[in-house]
XYZ file of C-alpha atoms in Angstrom:
587
model
C -35.397 187.153 -277.727
C -36.059 187.466 -273.991
C -33.225 185.658 -272.160
C -35.588 184.405 -269.541
C -38.730 183.205 -271.179
C -37.184 182.874 -274.695
C -40.010 184.552 -276.384
C -39.492 186.890 -279.417
C -40.747 190.367 -279.422
C -40.886 193.022 -282.189
C -39.209 196.330 -281.670
C -40.810 199.634 -282.953
C -38.904 202.726 -283.982
C -38.059 203.402 -280.219
C -35.991 200.257 -279.982
C -35.411 198.854 -276.519
C -36.869 201.890 -274.958
C -40.262 200.809 -276.274
C -40.324 198.017 -273.641
C -42.048 198.722 -270.282
C -39.541 199.765 -267.624
C -39.244 197.602 -264.504
C -39.798 200.408 -262.115
C -39.891 198.230 -259.101
C -36.498 196.731 -259.911
C -35.225 200.260 -260.684
C -36.328 201.322 -257.299
C -34.566 198.380 -255.577
C -31.266 199.160 -257.584
C -31.500 202.816 -256.668
C -31.986 201.883 -253.000
C -28.867 199.682 -252.970
C -26.835 202.251 -254.868
C -27.604 204.806 -252.247
C -26.625 202.260 -249.578
C -23.355 201.733 -251.431
C -22.849 205.528 -251.718
C -23.549 205.913 -247.954
C -21.103 203.169 -247.209
C -18.474 205.009 -249.341
C -19.133 208.127 -247.345
C -18.935 206.410 -243.936
C -17.493 208.081 -240.985
C -13.715 208.306 -241.069
C -11.100 208.143 -238.283
C -10.400 211.584 -236.867
C -6.853 210.738 -235.712
C -5.440 208.985 -238.892
C -2.280 210.156 -240.346
C -3.077 208.386 -243.585
C -4.726 209.894 -246.665
C -7.611 209.286 -247.024
C -8.322 208.354 -243.406
C -9.421 204.877 -242.510
C -13.136 204.086 -241.778
C -14.012 204.602 -238.192
C -14.336 201.424 -236.135
C -15.509 202.779 -232.854
C -16.835 206.022 -231.255
C -15.773 206.963 -227.700
C -18.830 208.479 -226.108
C -16.843 210.298 -223.472
C -14.144 211.700 -225.801
C -16.639 212.093 -228.652
C -13.860 211.009 -231.033
C -14.010 208.512 -233.906
C -11.164 205.873 -234.042
C -10.118 203.239 -236.536
C -8.933 200.000 -235.216
C -5.233 200.969 -235.302
C -5.659 204.357 -233.675
C -7.788 202.853 -231.009
C -4.973 200.600 -229.978
C -2.411 203.409 -230.154
C -4.439 206.466 -228.785
C -7.204 204.982 -226.776
C -6.166 201.771 -225.052
C -8.491 199.927 -222.747
C -6.564 200.654 -219.629
C -5.820 203.433 -217.174
C -8.216 206.300 -217.394
C -9.544 205.047 -220.790
C -10.718 201.645 -219.058
C -14.091 203.057 -218.092
C -14.855 204.872 -221.331
C -17.661 203.382 -223.418
C -16.893 202.502 -227.045
C -19.811 202.309 -229.494
C -20.175 201.494 -233.136
C -19.864 204.565 -235.325
C -23.164 206.300 -236.281
C -24.834 205.333 -239.580
C -24.741 207.866 -242.436
C -27.934 209.765 -242.764
C -28.281 208.751 -246.284
C -27.865 205.140 -245.633
C -30.860 202.674 -245.331
C -32.256 202.855 -241.873
C -29.985 205.822 -241.179
C -32.799 208.157 -240.199
C -35.893 209.970 -241.376
C -34.053 211.616 -244.128
C -32.815 208.312 -245.472
C -36.319 206.847 -245.438
C -37.481 209.895 -247.358
C -34.651 209.493 -249.799
C -35.617 205.789 -250.354
C -39.412 206.355 -250.706
C -41.104 209.607 -250.337
C -38.471 211.492 -252.349
C -38.627 209.158 -255.420
C -40.164 210.707 -258.552
C -43.623 209.446 -259.454
C -43.538 207.128 -262.606
C -45.142 208.690 -265.774
C -46.939 206.877 -268.584
C -44.490 205.438 -271.238
C -46.811 206.683 -274.032
C -47.754 210.025 -272.454
C -44.792 211.431 -270.608
C -46.778 214.241 -268.908
C -49.371 211.846 -267.449
C -48.918 209.790 -264.222
C -50.392 206.300 -263.982
C -53.930 206.445 -262.402
C -55.601 203.160 -263.604
C -54.949 199.444 -264.269
C -55.764 197.738 -267.462
C -57.040 194.215 -266.505
C -56.932 193.034 -270.054
C -53.359 194.097 -270.693
C -52.305 193.584 -267.068
C -50.463 196.990 -266.964
C -50.967 200.418 -265.433
C -52.312 203.014 -267.729
C -52.834 206.868 -267.505
C -56.088 208.772 -268.001
C -55.109 209.801 -271.554
C -54.615 206.003 -272.596
C -58.271 205.422 -271.579
C -59.503 208.445 -273.610
C -57.419 208.158 -276.757
C -55.398 204.973 -276.705
C -55.858 201.330 -277.183
C -57.108 200.763 -273.648
C -60.276 202.763 -274.141
C -62.580 199.765 -274.476
C -60.657 197.491 -271.983
C -61.675 196.522 -268.492
C -59.844 198.830 -266.142
C -59.749 199.262 -262.352
C -58.446 201.785 -259.928
C -54.662 201.579 -259.621
C -54.702 201.746 -255.870
C -57.222 198.935 -255.433
C -55.515 196.700 -257.848
C -52.224 197.417 -256.034
C -53.663 196.328 -252.665
C -55.332 193.310 -254.394
C -52.143 192.171 -255.991
C -50.112 192.791 -252.720
C -52.620 190.654 -250.787
C -52.346 187.847 -253.588
C -48.464 188.109 -253.371
C -48.533 188.047 -249.544
C -50.833 184.930 -249.576
C -48.562 183.216 -252.093
C -45.682 184.146 -249.917
C -47.380 182.533 -246.980
C -47.451 179.270 -248.769
C -43.781 179.661 -249.831
C -42.934 180.592 -246.114
C -44.701 177.485 -245.021
C -42.771 175.349 -247.417
C -39.637 177.065 -246.362
C -40.419 176.297 -242.716
C -41.121 172.653 -243.743
C -37.827 172.664 -245.593
C -35.861 173.963 -242.593
C -37.522 171.263 -240.433
C -36.640 168.649 -243.027
C -33.147 169.908 -243.063
C -32.931 169.508 -239.345
C -34.349 166.022 -239.743
C -31.811 165.244 -242.403
C -28.996 166.468 -240.114
C -30.375 164.388 -237.337
C -30.601 161.439 -239.768
C -26.866 162.020 -240.534
C -25.972 161.778 -236.909
C -28.179 158.763 -236.307
C -26.626 157.221 -239.533
C -23.217 157.895 -238.015
C -24.080 156.514 -234.646
C -25.759 153.401 -236.040
C -22.904 152.837 -238.455
C -20.544 152.851 -235.434
C -22.805 150.493 -233.512
C -23.067 148.180 -236.495
C -19.266 148.327 -237.059
C -18.739 147.399 -233.253
C -21.287 144.567 -233.639
C -19.522 143.342 -236.906
C -16.127 143.499 -235.140
C -17.526 141.591 -232.129
C -19.186 138.928 -234.228
C -16.088 138.469 -236.390
C -13.968 138.367 -233.236
C -16.297 135.609 -231.812
C -15.825 133.713 -235.047
C -11.998 134.008 -234.709
C -12.094 133.027 -231.196
C -14.278 129.995 -231.983
C -11.932 128.990 -234.789
C -8.920 129.470 -232.481
C -10.582 127.252 -229.833
C -11.387 124.668 -232.419
C -7.831 124.828 -233.792
C -6.556 124.091 -230.395
C -8.876 121.146 -229.946
C -7.701 119.757 -233.456
C -4.137 120.292 -232.530
C -4.713 118.335 -229.343
C -6.027 115.484 -231.417
C -3.002 115.516 -233.791
C -0.583 115.667 -230.795
C -2.326 112.611 -229.085
C -2.228 110.676 -232.427
C 1.465 111.577 -232.895
C 2.292 110.535 -229.313
C 0.333 107.294 -229.798
C 2.270 106.319 -233.034
C 5.527 107.301 -231.523
C 4.956 104.985 -228.461
C 4.063 102.141 -230.680
C 7.135 102.581 -232.786
C 9.300 102.875 -229.782
C 7.876 99.907 -228.166
C 8.588 97.974 -231.314
C 12.150 99.286 -231.646
C 12.867 98.132 -228.026
C 11.286 94.725 -228.616
C 13.140 94.265 -231.924
C 16.419 95.291 -230.441
C 16.143 92.850 -227.565
C 15.344 89.968 -229.927
C 18.169 91.029 -232.272
C 20.669 90.892 -229.386
C 19.406 87.538 -228.305
C 19.671 86.153 -231.917
C 23.135 87.741 -232.448
C 24.445 86.204 -229.287
C 23.084 82.804 -230.245
C 24.621 83.103 -233.717
C 28.019 83.903 -232.295
C 27.879 80.967 -229.810
C 26.764 78.590 -232.539
C 29.630 79.766 -234.823
C 32.180 79.046 -231.964
C 30.677 75.544 -231.385
C 30.930 74.798 -235.220
C 34.653 75.591 -235.001
C 35.243 72.905 -232.444
C 36.769 69.497 -233.823
C 35.475 67.368 -230.878
C 32.733 65.208 -232.397
C 31.458 63.700 -229.076
C 31.440 67.194 -227.467
C 29.673 68.613 -230.383
C 27.020 65.850 -230.503
C 26.495 66.201 -226.765
C 25.091 69.833 -227.155
C 24.011 69.918 -230.853
C 20.451 68.719 -230.338
C 19.598 71.356 -227.763
C 21.480 74.010 -229.723
C 19.549 73.080 -232.945
C 16.212 73.467 -230.938
C 17.369 76.805 -229.527
C 18.120 78.023 -233.077
C 14.789 76.808 -234.412
C 12.942 78.396 -231.621
C 14.769 81.623 -232.167
C 13.948 81.437 -235.852
C 10.309 80.944 -235.032
C 10.215 84.063 -233.049
C 10.619 86.040 -236.221
C 7.185 85.296 -237.445
C 5.629 86.835 -240.422
C 5.039 90.483 -239.750
C 7.436 90.696 -236.941
C 9.718 92.754 -239.071
C 7.061 95.112 -240.346
C 6.053 98.404 -238.635
C 2.856 98.192 -236.709
C 1.841 101.856 -237.587
C 2.098 103.914 -240.639
C 3.860 107.196 -240.898
C 0.807 108.825 -242.424
C -1.861 110.259 -240.166
C -5.401 109.078 -240.882
C -6.715 112.500 -240.127
C -8.347 114.689 -242.768
C -9.783 118.146 -242.000
C -12.579 119.077 -244.245
C -12.347 122.891 -244.243
C -13.852 123.578 -247.594
C -17.459 123.995 -246.346
C -16.176 126.409 -243.735
C -14.219 128.341 -246.251
C -17.231 128.547 -248.498
C -19.350 129.772 -245.645
C -16.700 132.393 -244.764
C -16.619 133.503 -248.441
C -20.388 133.754 -248.594
C -20.507 135.575 -245.196
C -22.524 138.748 -245.895
C -25.270 140.892 -244.514
C -28.660 139.455 -244.779
C -31.499 141.416 -246.466
C -32.325 144.463 -244.365
C -36.165 144.274 -244.996
C -37.313 141.295 -242.902
C -40.741 139.733 -242.861
C -42.305 140.097 -239.407
C -41.832 136.992 -237.394
C -41.815 135.982 -233.753
C -39.158 137.670 -231.579
C -35.937 135.989 -230.675
C -34.949 134.490 -227.287
C -34.547 137.318 -224.744
C -31.163 137.452 -222.897
C -31.318 137.470 -219.037
C -28.995 140.035 -217.527
C -27.699 138.020 -214.514
C -25.676 140.922 -213.197
C -29.008 142.876 -212.639
C -31.019 139.886 -211.252
C -31.090 139.859 -207.419
C -33.205 139.126 -204.362
C -34.118 141.177 -201.299
C -36.132 139.628 -198.484
C -38.994 137.761 -200.136
C -38.905 139.793 -203.410
C -36.914 139.017 -206.525
C -35.844 141.445 -209.425
C -35.168 140.323 -212.804
C -33.811 142.127 -215.943
C -33.413 141.132 -219.538
C -32.738 142.536 -222.935
C -33.058 141.455 -226.661
C -29.938 140.280 -228.490
C -28.029 142.828 -230.572
C -29.025 143.150 -234.272
C -32.492 141.710 -233.674
C -34.741 142.942 -236.516
C -37.996 141.471 -235.458
C -40.206 143.981 -233.463
C -41.093 143.418 -229.824
C -44.558 144.382 -228.484
C -44.014 143.167 -224.916
C -42.602 140.479 -222.654
C -44.099 137.631 -220.494
C -42.288 136.920 -217.210
C -43.043 133.571 -215.547
C -42.220 132.266 -212.160
C -42.823 128.963 -210.548
C -44.248 128.470 -206.953
C -40.816 128.205 -205.187
C -41.327 124.547 -204.643
C -40.603 123.120 -208.112
C -44.227 123.572 -209.300
C -45.769 124.835 -212.444
C -44.808 128.273 -213.937
C -47.313 131.072 -213.854
C -47.414 134.513 -215.392
C -46.286 137.282 -213.073
C -45.786 140.124 -215.560
C -46.888 141.083 -218.995
C -45.650 144.456 -220.464
C -43.033 146.361 -222.265
C -40.563 146.978 -219.500
C -37.390 144.870 -219.243
C -37.049 145.190 -215.463
C -39.543 143.735 -212.998
C -39.634 143.257 -209.221
C -42.014 140.581 -207.845
C -42.944 141.039 -204.098
C -44.697 138.839 -201.508
C -42.819 135.584 -202.329
C -41.965 132.892 -199.763
C -38.955 133.344 -197.623
C -36.167 130.739 -197.729
C -37.423 129.458 -201.110
C -35.882 128.695 -204.520
C -37.686 130.213 -207.490
C -37.163 129.484 -211.151
C -37.835 132.337 -213.591
C -37.943 132.648 -217.386
C -39.164 135.288 -219.898
C -40.269 135.366 -223.470
C -41.095 138.113 -225.895
C -44.197 138.488 -228.146
C -45.340 140.686 -231.118
C -48.177 140.479 -233.719
C -46.795 137.359 -235.275
C -46.916 135.335 -231.942
C -44.847 134.411 -228.938
C -41.102 133.775 -229.156
C -39.105 131.000 -227.309
C -38.380 131.134 -223.702
C -34.998 132.448 -222.336
C -32.831 130.315 -220.133
C -34.097 129.703 -216.697
C -32.525 131.740 -213.841
C -32.675 130.409 -210.252
C -33.099 132.919 -207.430
C -33.077 132.176 -203.663
C -35.083 134.417 -201.247
C -33.787 135.308 -197.933
C -33.846 133.109 -194.856
C -34.780 135.832 -192.458
C -37.010 138.905 -193.245
C -35.375 142.323 -192.587
C -37.881 145.141 -193.070
C -38.660 148.683 -192.076
C -41.697 150.868 -191.990
C -42.957 151.627 -195.618
C -43.332 155.371 -196.389
C -45.107 154.707 -199.621
C -48.093 152.944 -198.199
C -48.227 154.722 -194.926
C -50.941 157.270 -194.002
C -49.901 160.864 -194.881
C -50.040 161.819 -191.156
C -47.470 159.183 -190.328
C -43.915 160.540 -189.678
C -40.944 158.226 -190.186
C -37.388 158.802 -189.161
C -34.186 156.840 -188.380
C -34.121 155.258 -191.775
C -37.869 154.398 -191.607
C -37.258 152.452 -188.331
C -39.034 154.970 -186.070
C -42.687 155.940 -186.516
C -44.912 158.685 -184.866
C -47.838 160.653 -186.022
C -49.054 164.303 -186.577
C -52.739 163.574 -185.852
C -54.653 162.833 -182.583
C -56.457 160.142 -184.542
C -54.965 156.736 -184.960
C -53.239 156.148 -188.355
C -51.716 152.948 -189.866
C -48.220 152.214 -191.202
C -47.177 148.845 -192.694
C -43.849 147.130 -192.955
C -41.879 146.695 -196.158
C -41.974 142.878 -195.999
C -44.773 140.544 -196.792
C -45.231 136.960 -195.177
C -46.984 133.890 -196.589
C -45.369 131.014 -194.920
C -42.939 130.216 -192.133
C -42.572 131.505 -188.582
C -41.735 135.233 -188.089
C -41.150 137.278 -184.938
C -40.371 141.080 -184.576
C -40.269 143.497 -181.702
C -41.228 147.145 -181.360
C -39.839 149.555 -178.714
C -42.069 152.309 -177.216
C -39.952 155.329 -177.300
C -42.570 157.831 -176.146
C -45.977 157.273 -174.463
C -48.032 160.368 -173.349
C -51.559 160.739 -172.136
C -52.398 156.960 -172.166
C -53.065 156.448 -175.966
C -53.989 153.058 -177.357
C -51.426 151.937 -179.954
C -52.267 148.739 -181.896
C -49.736 146.241 -183.039
C -50.313 143.279 -185.487
C -50.448 142.347 -189.094
C -52.622 143.471 -192.058
C -53.239 142.974 -195.775
C -51.879 145.548 -198.158
C -55.424 147.165 -198.605
C -56.048 147.710 -195.005
C -57.833 151.019 -194.042
C -55.119 153.510 -192.846
C -57.339 156.144 -191.236
C -58.523 154.212 -188.230
C -57.229 151.990 -185.490
C -55.641 148.797 -186.661
C -58.056 145.875 -186.394
C -61.339 147.786 -186.896
C -61.779 146.443 -190.432
C -61.541 142.814 -191.773
C -58.026 143.366 -193.262
C -56.065 143.493 -189.944
C -55.517 141.432 -186.895
C -54.058 143.408 -183.942
C -53.627 143.899 -180.121
C -54.288 147.345 -178.954
C -53.024 148.339 -175.390
C -53.142 151.048 -173.013
C -51.114 151.626 -169.793
C -52.958 148.856 -167.859
C -54.345 146.150 -170.187
C -54.583 144.959 -173.763
C -57.328 143.584 -176.043
C -57.249 141.606 -179.354
C -59.233 143.133 -182.181
C -60.408 142.018 -185.677
C -63.447 143.370 -187.597
C -63.924 145.860 -184.701
C -64.574 142.904 -182.361
C -62.710 143.128 -178.916
C -61.692 139.889 -177.307
C -59.319 138.446 -174.584
C -58.849 141.438 -172.298
C -55.545 140.809 -170.500
C -53.976 142.579 -167.667
C -50.613 144.302 -168.463
C -50.124 147.496 -170.419
C -47.269 149.506 -171.897
C -45.318 152.653 -170.901
C -42.277 154.394 -172.009
C -39.480 151.836 -172.650
C -41.790 148.835 -173.146
C -41.201 146.217 -175.859
C -43.989 144.569 -177.664
C -43.277 141.395 -179.639
C -45.423 139.928 -182.460
C -45.071 136.146 -183.283
C -46.681 135.148 -186.617
C -46.607 131.341 -187.173
C -47.969 130.701 -190.591
C -47.181 127.018 -190.271
C -49.751 126.792 -187.400
C -51.760 129.651 -188.801
C -51.588 131.546 -185.433
C -50.712 135.019 -184.183
C -49.405 135.669 -180.605
C -48.388 138.838 -178.842
C -45.878 139.611 -176.012
C -45.222 142.707 -173.710
C -41.844 142.822 -172.181
C -41.336 139.054 -172.955
C -44.656 137.983 -171.325
C -47.174 136.306 -173.535
C -50.506 138.135 -173.515
C -53.051 135.338 -173.087
C -53.463 132.433 -175.557
C -52.669 132.796 -179.277
C -54.654 135.747 -180.232
C -55.924 134.545 -183.600
C -55.926 131.060 -185.324
C -56.829 129.899 -188.902
C -54.900 132.823 -190.411
C -53.944 132.258 -193.990
C -52.748 134.512 -196.871
C -50.195 137.163 -197.236
C -49.586 139.602 -194.410
C -47.492 142.584 -193.581
C -46.405 143.862 -190.201
C -48.639 146.651 -189.181
C -48.985 149.369 -186.500
C -51.444 152.148 -185.654
C -50.642 155.121 -183.361
C -51.364 158.756 -182.812
C -49.202 161.767 -181.918
C -48.831 160.693 -178.287
C -46.782 157.566 -179.042
C -43.477 157.052 -180.902
C -42.410 153.459 -181.693
C -38.962 152.164 -182.854
C -38.757 148.902 -184.877
C -36.059 146.554 -183.446
C -34.144 144.439 -185.899
C -35.841 141.094 -186.137
C -33.962 137.888 -185.339
C -34.585 134.352 -186.759
C -36.425 131.850 -184.576
C -34.950 128.416 -183.762
């Protein structure tokens, strides 16, 4: 019986030799036997005193001597003149696999060609498809394969090799998938480990919170017990003091009455007996019913029902890990990350730990800074948001909620944020034209081009009164810089004021003009030079814009009926350099 497929086979007179020999396995065994023989005949140390010598570990290419490990340390240390010698592995034996051309020949080309099992003198030349075995020419002429379907041995060899290679490709793909799966499993191990630690930490935190809550409640209950005890003690002590005083009075009266009774003077006794009898009766009436009973009980009318809590503690367990999808829980505002800068606010939030319901996004709402209705200012997946262009010196209320496919969750707590009283801004490199050059922490601006280019400030104004000044650091060849305000989408490749998104005063060395929508108005004498200071007054309460040069107002208010959100703006070319002076609040 075959030990692998467990099928029974009949043996002829040749016995086991009647089975077909597995010549491929024989060749593999022969190749490995040759390798072991080559390893046995490996290079030996040439300096060993032992018999037989130890196998060589290294070959010194300069000395051309083979050393074992012990002899190398003793005879060829890595110091002195030997320090620069190159030590290489000993050469492979010529008969070993891969040891040279002779070895290859021994493993393949020198092997004896197999002969037919039934005709010892004939080599295999054909392949019987019916019997699935190689056959010789004589088997086809005389043997049982004469009427079988046969093909050329070489062609079938290539065909089967191709089939095996194709099958191996499938196995290789599966092996690759298995390796990737093992990597995935190892990553899963690490993730399970990390998640387990996180859950342990959360569990400890939750249990500690329960213990803390129980400790605080215990302190409150102990306070109640202490107050009740002190109240009872006070009542008892008051009753003791009152009873002691009455007892003293009664005892004194009794002693006095006994002394009076001992007297033998009838007239003297009768003189005071009526008054004394009344005093005794009054004293007796003072001990009314209940006067000699305690006003409070020693028992405390306080009963702590801890059974429901104990049952809840005993039933405390993890809820089912597979949850039906429901609306997200309340987001938690991270107050330590919420802040304001100028007229912008930044809010941050996160979801509570151990939240199992998925979150697809968040909705951030802000009121109008004056206690009005909330409005949506952000919808998205981020948990950090900055809102610009708000009112200065205003108090805003903000809240956030999460949503998913099941709906919108509840609002978070409302956070209150106060914008700055005064605007502090610089030139904005992110929105400036690419020819603008900023320096001095973005407070100084110039240009690389001879054409006028626009740069905006980092603050935006929508209400209030705002004033800022710009100092002309350099002024060459009589250019026409323009100062003013603009909307965020102003054209930045032309002089400020040429489109309908900017309101400006452009000025040369002698005079100035107001410009909006490329319309020039209010020509005024007085220009700029190096060292001049230009002031801009934006009064959004009166909806007006006024300009100053060296403290002198340039004509009447340049523009009126201005409404909206505006940013400080400036246009200049390479002949001008302007420095932004720190703004100051107006009184």
